[in-house]
PDB file of C-alpha atoms in Angstrom:
ATOM      1  CA  MET A 181      67.762  10.635 -17.502  1.00 48.00           C
ATOM      2  CA  ALA A 182      66.686   7.366 -16.080  1.00 59.00           C
ATOM      3  CA  ASN A 183      63.415   6.596 -15.504  1.00 79.00           C
ATOM      4  CA  HIS A 184      62.553   6.039 -11.863  1.00 94.00           C
ATOM      5  CA  PHE A 185      58.782   6.361 -11.948  1.00 97.00           C
ATOM      6  CA  VAL A 186      56.653   3.775 -12.161  1.00 96.00           C
ATOM      7  CA  ALA A 187      52.987   5.076 -12.433  1.00 96.00           C
ATOM      8  CA  ASN A 188      51.321   1.511 -11.364  1.00 95.00           C
ATOM      9  CA  GLY A 189      47.959   2.606 -13.083  1.00 88.00           C
ATOM     10  CA  ASP A 190      46.155   5.431 -14.977  1.00 82.00           C
ATOM     11  CA  LEU A 191      46.225   8.225 -12.914  1.00 95.00           C
ATOM     12  CA  SER A 192      42.896   9.005 -13.932  1.00 95.00           C
ATOM     13  CA  ARG A 193      41.953  11.903 -12.123  1.00 97.00           C
ATOM     14  CA  SER A 194      45.608  13.652 -12.443  1.00 97.00           C
ATOM     15  CA  ARG A 195      44.756  13.160 -16.232  1.00 96.00           C
ATOM     16  CA  ALA A 196      41.403  14.826 -15.989  1.00 96.00           C
ATOM     17  CA  ALA A 197      42.760  17.658 -13.955  1.00 97.00           C
ATOM     18  CA  VAL A 198      45.365  18.303 -16.862  1.00 96.00           C
ATOM     19  CA  ALA A 199      42.760  18.090 -19.246  1.00 95.00           C
ATOM     20  CA  SER A 200      41.041  20.970 -17.501  1.00 96.00           C
ATOM     21  CA  GLY A 201      43.898  23.229 -17.216  1.00 96.00           C
ATOM     22  CA  ARG A 202      44.485  23.082 -13.370  1.00 97.00           C
ATOM     23  CA  LEU A 203      46.208  20.353 -11.327  1.00 98.00           C
ATOM     24  CA  THR A 204      46.395  20.334  -7.591  1.00 98.00           C
ATOM     25  CA  ILE A 205      48.778  18.121  -5.455  1.00 98.00           C
ATOM     26  CA  LEU A 206      49.240  17.486  -1.877  1.00 98.00           C
ATOM     27  CA  ALA A 207      52.714  16.746  -0.619  1.00 98.00           C
ATOM     28  CA  MET A 208      53.008  14.840   2.451  1.00 98.00           C
ATOM     29  CA  GLY A 209      56.020  13.443   4.458  1.00 98.00           C
ATOM     30  CA  SER A 210      58.968  14.508   6.534  1.00 98.00           C
ATOM     31  CA  SER A 211      61.499  16.873   6.244  1.00 97.00           C
ATOM     32  CA  SER A 212      62.634  16.564   2.422  1.00 97.00           C
ATOM     33  CA  ILE A 213      59.318  17.531   1.868  1.00 98.00           C
ATOM     34  CA  GLN A 214      59.407  20.410   3.978  1.00 98.00           C
ATOM     35  CA  GLY A 215      62.775  21.440   2.340  1.00 97.00           C
ATOM     36  CA  HIS A 216      65.255  21.062   5.019  1.00 97.00           C
ATOM     37  CA  GLY A 217      68.995  21.283   3.959  1.00 97.00           C
ATOM     38  CA  ALA A 218      68.178  23.756   1.019  1.00 98.00           C
ATOM     39  CA  SER A 219      70.071  27.030   1.064  1.00 97.00           C
ATOM     40  CA  ARG A 220      66.970  28.925   0.236  1.00 98.00           C
ATOM     41  CA  PRO A 221      63.373  27.459   0.039  1.00 97.00           C
ATOM     42  CA  GLU A 222      62.919  28.110  -3.679  1.00 98.00           C
ATOM     43  CA  LEU A 223      65.531  25.336  -4.202  1.00 98.00           C
ATOM     44  CA  SER A 224      63.940  22.645  -2.011  1.00 98.00           C
ATOM     45  CA  PHE A 225      61.972  19.838  -3.429  1.00 98.00           C
ATOM     46  CA  VAL A 226      58.056  20.965  -3.652  1.00 98.00           C
ATOM     47  CA  PRO A 227      58.847  24.655  -5.407  1.00 98.00           C
ATOM     48  CA  LEU A 228      61.204  22.917  -7.613  1.00 98.00           C
ATOM     49  CA  PHE A 229      59.178  20.099  -8.819  1.00 98.00           C
ATOM     50  CA  GLU A 230      56.250  22.606  -9.197  1.00 98.00           C
ATOM     51  CA  MET A 231      58.120  24.427 -11.986  1.00 98.00           C
ATOM     52  CA  GLY A 232      59.459  21.507 -13.498  1.00 97.00           C
ATOM     53  CA  LEU A 233      55.595  20.169 -13.723  1.00 97.00           C
ATOM     54  CA  GLU A 234      54.708  23.416 -15.164  1.00 96.00           C
ATOM     55  CA  ARG A 235      57.466  23.624 -17.674  1.00 96.00           C
ATOM     56  CA  ARG A 236      56.388  19.986 -18.869  1.00 96.00           C
ATOM     57  CA  LEU A 237      52.605  20.543 -18.695  1.00 96.00           C
ATOM     58  CA  PRO A 238      51.982  23.843 -20.876  1.00 94.00           C
ATOM     59  CA  GLY A 239      49.119  25.774 -20.235  1.00 94.00           C
ATOM     60  CA  VAL A 240      48.281  23.840 -16.807  1.00 96.00           C
ATOM     61  CA  ASP A 241      48.184  25.757 -13.566  1.00 97.00           C
ATOM     62  CA  VAL A 242      50.283  23.430 -11.365  1.00 98.00           C
ATOM     63  CA  THR A 243      49.770  24.033  -7.531  1.00 98.00           C
ATOM     64  CA  VAL A 244      51.795  21.711  -5.235  1.00 98.00           C
ATOM     65  CA  ILE A 245      51.076  22.506  -1.358  1.00 98.00           C
ATOM     66  CA  ASN A 246      53.571  21.581   0.766  1.00 98.00           C
ATOM     67  CA  LYS A 247      52.539  19.790   3.695  1.00 98.00           C
ATOM     68  CA  GLY A 248      55.463  18.447   5.081  1.00 98.00           C
ATOM     69  CA  ILE A 249      56.725  18.148   8.582  1.00 98.00           C
ATOM     70  CA  GLY A 250      60.281  17.229   9.596  1.00 97.00           C
ATOM     71  CA  GLY A 251      60.593  14.333  11.886  1.00 96.00           C
ATOM     72  CA  GLU A 252      57.279  12.519  10.845  1.00 97.00           C
ATOM     73  CA  THR A 253      56.766   9.056  10.648  1.00 98.00           C
ATOM     74  CA  ALA A 254      54.515   7.031   8.562  1.00 98.00           C
ATOM     75  CA  PHE A 255      52.122   7.068  11.682  1.00 98.00           C
ATOM     76  CA  ASP A 256      52.204  10.823  11.880  1.00 98.00           C
ATOM     77  CA  THR A 257      51.410  11.204   8.378  1.00 98.00           C
ATOM     78  CA  VAL A 258      48.505   8.945   8.169  1.00 98.00           C
ATOM     79  CA  GLY A 259      46.842  10.706  11.020  1.00 98.00           C
ATOM     80  CA  ARG A 260      46.999  14.001   9.036  1.00 97.00           C
ATOM     81  CA  LEU A 261      46.280  12.892   5.804  1.00 98.00           C
ATOM     82  CA  GLU A 262      42.416  13.143   6.002  1.00 98.00           C
ATOM     83  CA  PRO A 263      42.226  16.589   7.115  1.00 98.00           C
ATOM     84  CA  GLU A 264      44.869  17.742   4.928  1.00 98.00           C
ATOM     85  CA  ILE A 265      42.860  16.180   2.060  1.00 98.00           C
ATOM     86  CA  MET A 266      39.702  17.722   2.781  1.00 98.00           C
ATOM     87  CA  MET A 267      41.441  21.202   3.028  1.00 98.00           C
ATOM     88  CA  GLY A 268      43.704  21.030  -0.106  1.00 98.00           C
ATOM     89  CA  GLN A 269      40.967  19.067  -2.244  1.00 98.00           C
ATOM     90  CA  PRO A 270      44.293  17.659  -4.418  1.00 98.00           C
ATOM     91  CA  ASP A 271      44.025  15.764  -7.605  1.00 98.00           C
ATOM     92  CA  LEU A 272      47.218  13.712  -6.519  1.00 98.00           C
ATOM     93  CA  VAL A 273      48.611  12.935  -3.070  1.00 98.00           C
ATOM     94  CA  ILE A 274      52.298  12.530  -2.892  1.00 98.00           C
ATOM     95  CA  TRP A 275      53.405  10.381   0.061  1.00 98.00           C
ATOM     96  CA  GLN A 276      56.949  10.441   1.009  1.00 98.00           C
ATOM     97  CA  LEU A 277      57.927   7.880   3.623  1.00 98.00           C
ATOM     98  CA  GLY A 278      60.152   5.323   5.108  1.00 97.00           C
ATOM     99  CA  THR A 279      63.461   7.350   6.230  1.00 97.00           C
ATOM    100  CA  ASN A 280      62.460   8.154   9.338  1.00 98.00           C
ATOM    101  CA  ASP A 281      60.814   5.110  10.407  1.00 98.00           C
ATOM    102  CA  VAL A 282      63.953   3.257   9.584  1.00 98.00           C
ATOM    103  CA  LEU A 283      65.986   5.726  11.292  1.00 97.00           C
ATOM    104  CA  ARG A 284      63.927   5.115  14.745  1.00 96.00           C
ATOM    105  CA  ASP A 285      63.758   1.224  14.193  1.00 97.00           C
ATOM    106  CA  ARG A 286      60.643   0.827  13.822  1.00 98.00           C
ATOM    107  CA  PRO A 287      59.251  -2.519  13.030  1.00 97.00           C
ATOM    108  CA  LEU A 288      58.368  -3.076   9.614  1.00 97.00           C
ATOM    109  CA  SER A 289      55.039  -4.513  10.799  1.00 97.00           C
ATOM    110  CA  ASP A 290      53.992  -1.365  12.115  1.00 98.00           C
ATOM    111  CA  VAL A 291      55.347   0.818   9.203  1.00 98.00           C
ATOM    112  CA  LEU A 292      52.890  -1.591   6.742  1.00 98.00           C
ATOM    113  CA  THR A 293      50.063  -1.220   9.276  1.00 98.00           C
ATOM    114  CA  ASP A 294      50.422   2.377   8.763  1.00 98.00           C
ATOM    115  CA  PHE A 295      50.754   2.179   4.915  1.00 98.00           C
ATOM    116  CA  HIS A 296      47.417   0.331   4.685  1.00 98.00           C
ATOM    117  CA  ARG A 297      45.694   3.024   6.835  1.00 98.00           C
ATOM    118  CA  GLY A 298      46.793   5.500   4.830  1.00 98.00           C
ATOM    119  CA  ALA A 299      45.918   3.656   1.941  1.00 98.00           C
ATOM    120  CA  ASP A 300      42.528   3.162   2.879  1.00 98.00           C
ATOM    121  CA  ILE A 301      42.080   7.105   3.653  1.00 98.00           C
ATOM    122  CA  LEU A 302      43.551   7.670   0.340  1.00 98.00           C
ATOM    123  CA  ASN A 303      41.435   5.171  -1.882  1.00 97.00           C
ATOM    124  CA  ARG A 304      38.030   6.639  -0.008  1.00 98.00           C
ATOM    125  CA  ALA A 305      39.298  10.078  -1.148  1.00 98.00           C
ATOM    126  CA  GLY A 306      39.626   9.009  -4.643  1.00 97.00           C
ATOM    127  CA  VAL A 307      42.503  11.009  -5.090  1.00 98.00           C
ATOM    128  CA  ASP A 308      45.512   9.624  -7.346  1.00 98.00           C
ATOM    129  CA  VAL A 309      48.680   8.918  -5.153  1.00 98.00           C
ATOM    130  CA  LEU A 310      52.625   9.000  -5.549  1.00 98.00           C
ATOM    131  CA  LEU A 311      54.878   7.362  -2.955  1.00 98.00           C
ATOM    132  CA  ILE A 312      58.087   8.406  -2.587  1.00 98.00           C
ATOM    133  CA  ASP A 313      60.519   6.158  -1.148  1.00 98.00           C
ATOM    134  CA  PRO A 314      63.476   7.001   1.246  1.00 97.00           C
ATOM    135  CA  GLN A 315      66.963   8.865   0.433  1.00 95.00           C
ATOM    136  CA  ARG A 316      70.305   6.781   0.505  1.00 96.00           C
ATOM    137  CA  LEU A 317      72.731   8.051   3.122  1.00 96.00           C
ATOM    138  CA  PRO A 318      76.466   8.418   2.738  1.00 94.00           C
ATOM    139  CA  GLU A 319      78.431   5.397   3.337  1.00 91.00           C
ATOM    140  CA  THR A 320      81.105   7.462   5.155  1.00 91.00           C
ATOM    141  CA  THR A 321      79.189   9.012   7.528  1.00 91.00           C
ATOM    142  CA  ALA A 322      80.222   9.455  11.037  1.00 88.00           C
ATOM    143  CA  ASP A 323      76.942   9.841  12.383  1.00 92.00           C
ATOM    144  CA  ARG A 324      76.092   6.842  14.733  1.00 92.00           C
ATOM    145  CA  ASN A 325      72.703   7.002  14.154  1.00 92.00           C
ATOM    146  CA  PHE A 326      73.069   6.767  10.154  1.00 95.00           C
ATOM    147  CA  ILE A 327      76.117   4.011   9.872  1.00 95.00           C
ATOM    148  CA  ALA A 328      75.196   1.104   7.978  1.00 95.00           C
ATOM    149  CA  ARG A 329      71.589   2.055   7.438  1.00 97.00           C
ATOM    150  CA  ASN A 330      71.367   1.975   3.743  1.00 97.00           C
ATOM    151  CA  PRO A 331      70.582  -1.745   3.466  1.00 97.00           C
ATOM    152  CA  ALA A 332      67.230  -1.380   6.031  1.00 97.00           C
ATOM    153  CA  LEU A 333      66.528   1.883   3.533  1.00 98.00           C
ATOM    154  CA  ASP A 334      66.599  -0.335   0.630  1.00 98.00           C
ATOM    155  CA  MET A 335      64.678  -2.862   2.125  1.00 98.00           C
ATOM    156  CA  ILE A 336      61.978  -0.742   3.034  1.00 98.00           C
ATOM    157  CA  SER A 337      61.875   0.869  -0.244  1.00 98.00           C
ATOM    158  CA  ARG A 338      61.394  -2.371  -1.902  1.00 98.00           C
ATOM    159  CA  HIS A 339      58.643  -2.971   0.443  1.00 98.00           C
ATOM    160  CA  ILE A 340      56.988   0.252  -0.751  1.00 98.00           C
ATOM    161  CA  ASP A 341      57.835  -0.376  -4.419  1.00 97.00           C
ATOM    162  CA  ALA A 342      55.625  -3.566  -3.969  1.00 98.00           C
ATOM    163  CA  GLU A 343      52.749  -1.836  -1.699  1.00 98.00           C
ATOM    164  CA  GLY A 344      52.783   0.576  -4.483  1.00 98.00           C
ATOM    165  CA  ALA A 345      52.061  -1.906  -7.065  1.00 97.00           C
ATOM    166  CA  ALA A 346      49.238  -3.604  -4.964  1.00 97.00           C
ATOM    167  CA  SER A 347      47.426  -0.523  -4.188  1.00 97.00           C
ATOM    168  CA  HIS A 348      47.998   0.930  -7.723  1.00 97.00           C
ATOM    169  CA  PHE A 349      49.731   3.921  -6.431  1.00 98.00           C
ATOM    170  CA  ALA A 350      52.495   5.264  -8.533  1.00 98.00           C
ATOM    171  CA  VAL A 351      55.630   4.726  -7.349  1.00 98.00           C
ATOM    172  CA  LEU A 352      59.225   7.331  -7.420  1.00 98.00           C
ATOM    173  CA  HIS A 353      62.371   5.100  -6.676  1.00 98.00           C
ATOM    174  CA  ARG A 354      64.567   7.729  -5.012  1.00 97.00           C
ATOM    175  CA  PHE A 355      66.688   5.469  -3.308  1.00 97.00           C
ATOM    176  CA  ARG A 356      67.602   3.565  -6.547  1.00 96.00           C
ATOM    177  CA  ALA A 357      67.942   7.258  -8.298  1.00 97.00           C
ATOM    178  CA  MET A 358      70.265   8.297  -5.647  1.00 97.00           C
ATOM    179  CA  ALA A 359      72.959   5.605  -6.631  1.00 94.00           C
ATOM    180  CA  ASP A 360      73.294   7.382 -10.110  1.00 93.00           C
ATOM    181  CA  TRP A 361      74.207  10.596  -8.259  1.00 94.00           C
ATOM    182  CA  SER A 362      78.274  10.265  -7.861  1.00 89.00           C
ATOM    183  CA  GLY A 363      78.745  13.384  -9.593  1.00 92.00           C
ATOM    184  CA  LEU A 364      76.974  15.569  -7.226  1.00 94.00           C
ATOM    185  CA  ASP A 365      78.335  17.418  -4.436  1.00 92.00           C
ATOM    186  CA  ARG A 366      78.153  14.732  -1.760  1.00 93.00           C
ATOM    187  CA  GLY A 367      76.001  12.462  -3.654  1.00 94.00           C
ATOM    188  CA  GLY A 368      73.109  15.288  -3.176  1.00 97.00           C
ATOM    189  CA  VAL A 369      73.251  15.277   0.453  1.00 97.00           C
ATOM    190  CA  GLY A 370      74.101  18.049   2.873  1.00 96.00           C
ATOM    191  CA  PRO A 371      76.759  18.188   5.631  1.00 95.00           C
ATOM    192  CA  ASP A 372      74.499  16.931   8.324  1.00 96.00           C
ATOM    193  CA  ASP A 373      74.582  13.485   6.494  1.00 96.00           C
ATOM    194  CA  LEU A 374      70.708  13.149   6.258  1.00 96.00           C
ATOM    195  CA  HIS A 375      68.926  16.216   4.427  1.00 96.00           C
ATOM    196  CA  LEU A 376      69.362  16.801   0.953  1.00 97.00           C
ATOM    197  CA  ASN A 377      71.578  19.753  -0.664  1.00 97.00           C
ATOM    198  CA  ASP A 378      70.669  21.946  -3.476  1.00 98.00           C
ATOM    199  CA  GLY A 379      71.668  19.586  -5.997  1.00 97.00           C
ATOM    200  CA  GLY A 380      70.113  16.375  -4.571  1.00 98.00           C
ATOM    201  CA  TYR A 381      66.625  18.578  -4.267  1.00 98.00           C
ATOM    202  CA  ALA A 382      67.376  19.906  -8.095  1.00 98.00           C
ATOM    203  CA  CYS A 383      67.888  16.099  -8.986  1.00 97.00           C
ATOM    204  CA  TRP A 384      64.873  14.471  -7.323  1.00 98.00           C
ATOM    205  CA  ALA A 385      62.506  17.297  -8.314  1.00 98.00           C
ATOM    206  CA  ALA A 386      63.602  16.823 -11.962  1.00 97.00           C
ATOM    207  CA  ILE A 387      63.164  12.899 -12.181  1.00 97.00           C
ATOM    208  CA  ALA A 388      59.726  13.416 -10.360  1.00 97.00           C
ATOM    209  CA  ALA A 389      58.580  15.807 -12.769  1.00 97.00           C
ATOM    210  CA  GLU A 390      59.836  13.807 -15.815  1.00 96.00           C
ATOM    211  CA  GLY A 391      58.299  10.617 -14.679  1.00 96.00           C
ATOM    212  CA  LEU A 392      54.954  12.141 -13.515  1.00 97.00           C
ATOM    213  CA  ALA A 393      54.532  14.341 -16.431  1.00 96.00           C
ATOM    214  CA  SER A 394      55.652  11.297 -18.791  1.00 94.00           C
ATOM    215  CA  ALA A 395      52.925   8.919 -17.120  1.00 94.00           C
ATOM    216  CA  LEU A 396      50.375  11.602 -17.773  1.00 92.00           C
ATOM    217  CA  GLY A 397      51.015  11.411 -21.378  1.00 80.00           C
ATOM    218  CA  THR A 398      51.993  14.995 -21.950  1.00 55.00           C
ATOM    219  CA  SER A 399      55.620  15.218 -21.328  1.00 44.00           C
ATOM    220  CA  VAL A 400      57.476  17.978 -22.947  1.00 42.00           C
ATOM    221  CA  ARG A 401      61.425  17.443 -22.466  1.00 40.00           C
ATOM    222  CA  THR A 402      63.431  20.250 -20.802  1.00 41.00           C
ATOM    223  CA  ARG A 403      66.781  20.852 -19.213  1.00 35.00           C
ATOM    224  CA  ASP A 404      67.097  20.902 -15.798  1.00 39.00           C
TER     225      ASP A 404
END
């Protein structure tokens, strides 16, 4: 399994949580966090990621709180960050961003402004952060809103990577990872050419769980 996870720091709060036997993660973002496209809720990203982490972190009670809302942009998510962190008291926040910003043709400068506002909130909260960049769209899509969007998705993915490094936030390179999913049905994307299918969610959850567990230094290899 290729490593598409970059820690960019020590993930100290998550390490301490693992040592205590209880890790709480807040998952923020849009429809792929919420789980749109999965045939059953338990086959979407958050449940699979939670189970994958627990297999790799023996003896640790992992809780992943799903607060994804379909259609959100980075601006929308930033508006919810502070109250959701206060309510969930997470050790680590997953922030999936970028796809809807590209599909809505939002200026990059606006997205980066939103990111910096969100980063300030996250830093004040003292939580670890894992950024997840956009998904890749099918090159053969017939949906006019999705045609030839991958270059822009790739560009914003690169900016997320750079911002993650500068902010010492971990990054999962989902866009790059999906280039290797040719063996999956429809490349891991459902019939609407946007939301992931069961195979896509399974692969995404596996690389995220393996990457985070390895970064925490306690990974146990399993078959996914």
